[in-house]
Amino acid sequence: MSVSIMAVPILQTFTSVHSANCISYRNLSCKALELRSSSSQAFRLRTCSSRFLQRKAYGSSSPSSATTSVHAHVQQEMEHPIQLERTKFQQVFQDFVIPKFIPPFCHNRNPLGEEANQAAQQWYHHYFGSTILPETFEKIKKGNTQILPISNHPTAELSRLEWAIEFFFFMFVIDDVVECKTHFDKHKASAICSAFSNLWSRATSEMPEEWSLRFTRILQEAVLAQFLEARYLLEKKHPSFSMYLAHRKEFGYMDASLAIIDYVDGVFLPDTLHYSSPMQQLLQASGDVICWHNDIYSFQKELANGETHNLVILLSKEKQISYSKAAELVNQMVFDKIEEVQSAITDLRVLTQSNKEITVAQRAAIKQYIVCCTSFISSTHEFHTQSSRFQVV
């Protein structure tokens, strides 16, 4: 099944759940555009909206003219496939040195984590047990996926923490499906849509519409980015370093993973604060740290699988340096971004102290965002060093 056909049933669920929750997608673009003042940001939102409508029209395996137009700027940066000599893997792995990294922030696991994880596994079996290959769940379970939400949300109540773990399970399922790691058919598409509808209805029924609209846009961008990356993999073409760097957070669900803070942790950050300069710096820099750190640890597995969507691999090729040296450079990029995270935290604290219009609840929300972002950075390192997901099979 082609990537374009795969996109249809999954993306269609956005429209159906909007109707069920009295949120019209037709009104989304106008409302979402009101949330941002930057012309470049507004253009990005308009592009996302048009991509969604164009993708819904897909009905064959060959790209439509609309698709060609949407991705023309990306295709221009595509290079010839990188030829990997599998016979040299063993030597490459022996020579590769993971650079030293000490998490700059502390984190604590939510004490309700085990109970929430057990409930989330039951949810997984309910929606995916008879449709998604058993190996997918075993990979998720052995990979300790639950470490991330349990550590990212250390004070969340049980039901919200369970939802967070289920959401991460859902994202990992999508990741495996769109990268063709598991066979895809209409039954799996139906299961994915049903699971998403369940997650969506539970969250939006308890949150302001302002958050629901924001979450909708972020999810659409995340899912569309997954199909975009899958198309590159299927066509065996590879992005330039600069192109991949620009899209890395989208490929990694970072905006979506951070957008759930409001619901999971029982806070609400209005758009005026969410899209403020220091908050966006915190979110974007945190996302970069997490995704770039991931590429260092996933390098060996992705190289072995013939994948080149990895900063270490692409930087090594662009600068004609060893993989270990490229990893050192990526690691330094991570440290530089951590400084941006710390700077953003300082600016946010100054903002909450100086702006008297910020309410007590909003101050609490900003504080929770800081806790969750810094916890995510540290728990990511724990996940990368302990998860079987990054082992070369």
PDB file of C-alpha atoms in Angstrom, residues 1-3 6 10 124 128-140 169-189 191-192 227 230 233-234 301 305 307 389:
ATOM      1  CA  MET A   1       0.000   0.000   0.000  1.00  0.00           C
ATOM      2  CA  SER A   2       1.428   3.388  -0.955  1.00  0.00           C
ATOM      3  CA  VAL A   3       2.188   6.098   1.568  1.00  0.00           C
ATOM      4  CA  MET A   6      -2.066   5.001   3.937  1.00  0.00           C
ATOM      5  CA  ILE A  10      -5.631   8.060   9.343  1.00  0.00           C
ATOM      6  CA  TYR A 124      -3.173  -1.181  23.601  1.00  0.00           C
ATOM      7  CA  PHE A 128      -4.328  -3.164  18.459  1.00  0.00           C
ATOM      8  CA  GLY A 129      -4.200  -6.680  19.888  1.00  0.00           C
ATOM      9  CA  SER A 130      -5.905  -8.373  16.938  1.00  0.00           C
ATOM     10  CA  THR A 131      -4.632  -6.144  14.140  1.00  0.00           C
ATOM     11  CA  ILE A 132      -1.066  -4.960  14.735  1.00  0.00           C
ATOM     12  CA  LEU A 133       1.580  -7.679  14.665  1.00  0.00           C
ATOM     13  CA  PRO A 134       2.425  -8.973  18.168  1.00  0.00           C
ATOM     14  CA  GLU A 135       6.081  -8.178  17.487  1.00  0.00           C
ATOM     15  CA  THR A 136       5.220  -4.476  17.436  1.00  0.00           C
ATOM     16  CA  PHE A 137       3.891  -4.529  20.984  1.00  0.00           C
ATOM     17  CA  GLU A 138       6.758  -6.678  22.213  1.00  0.00           C
ATOM     18  CA  LYS A 139       9.164  -4.176  20.726  1.00  0.00           C
ATOM     19  CA  ILE A 140       7.330  -1.317  22.432  1.00  0.00           C
ATOM     20  CA  PHE A 169       2.236   3.805  22.413  1.00  0.00           C
ATOM     21  CA  PHE A 170       0.093   5.264  19.640  1.00  0.00           C
ATOM     22  CA  MET A 171       2.968   7.361  18.267  1.00  0.00           C
ATOM     23  CA  PHE A 172       5.324   4.391  18.257  1.00  0.00           C
ATOM     24  CA  VAL A 173       2.722   2.314  16.373  1.00  0.00           C
ATOM     25  CA  ILE A 174       2.394   5.059  13.759  1.00  0.00           C
ATOM     26  CA  ASP A 175       6.171   5.254  13.490  1.00  0.00           C
ATOM     27  CA  ASP A 176       6.441   1.535  12.761  1.00  0.00           C
ATOM     28  CA  VAL A 177       3.541   1.562  10.307  1.00  0.00           C
ATOM     29  CA  VAL A 178       4.577   4.521   8.166  1.00  0.00           C
ATOM     30  CA  GLU A 179       8.174   3.305   8.000  1.00  0.00           C
ATOM     31  CA  CYS A 180       6.804  -0.003   6.673  1.00  0.00           C
ATOM     32  CA  LYS A 181       8.149  -1.993   9.607  1.00  0.00           C
ATOM     33  CA  THR A 182       4.804  -3.761   9.746  1.00  0.00           C
ATOM     34  CA  HIS A 183       2.354  -4.685   6.973  1.00  0.00           C
ATOM     35  CA  PHE A 184      -0.411  -2.114   6.606  1.00  0.00           C
ATOM     36  CA  ASP A 185      -4.008  -2.855   5.631  1.00  0.00           C
ATOM     37  CA  LYS A 186      -7.499  -1.452   6.159  1.00  0.00           C
ATOM     38  CA  HIS A 187      -7.914  -3.312   9.463  1.00  0.00           C
ATOM     39  CA  LYS A 188      -4.830  -1.664  10.912  1.00  0.00           C
ATOM     40  CA  ALA A 189      -5.969   1.694   9.550  1.00  0.00           C
ATOM     41  CA  ALA A 191      -7.616   0.284  14.556  1.00  0.00           C
ATOM     42  CA  ILE A 192      -5.349   3.320  14.397  1.00  0.00           C
ATOM     43  CA  PHE A 227       4.207  10.230   5.700  1.00  0.00           C
ATOM     44  CA  ALA A 230       8.110   7.434   4.766  1.00  0.00           C
ATOM     45  CA  LEU A 233      12.419   5.963   2.638  1.00  0.00           C
ATOM     46  CA  LEU A 234      10.292   4.112   0.103  1.00  0.00           C
ATOM     47  CA  LYS A 301      20.687   0.668  14.144  1.00  0.00           C
ATOM     48  CA  ASN A 305      18.978  -0.974   8.401  1.00  0.00           C
ATOM     49  CA  GLU A 307      18.449   4.217   6.664  1.00  0.00           C
ATOM     50  CA  ARG A 389      14.865  -0.133  20.637  1.00  0.00           C
TER      51      ARG A 389
END
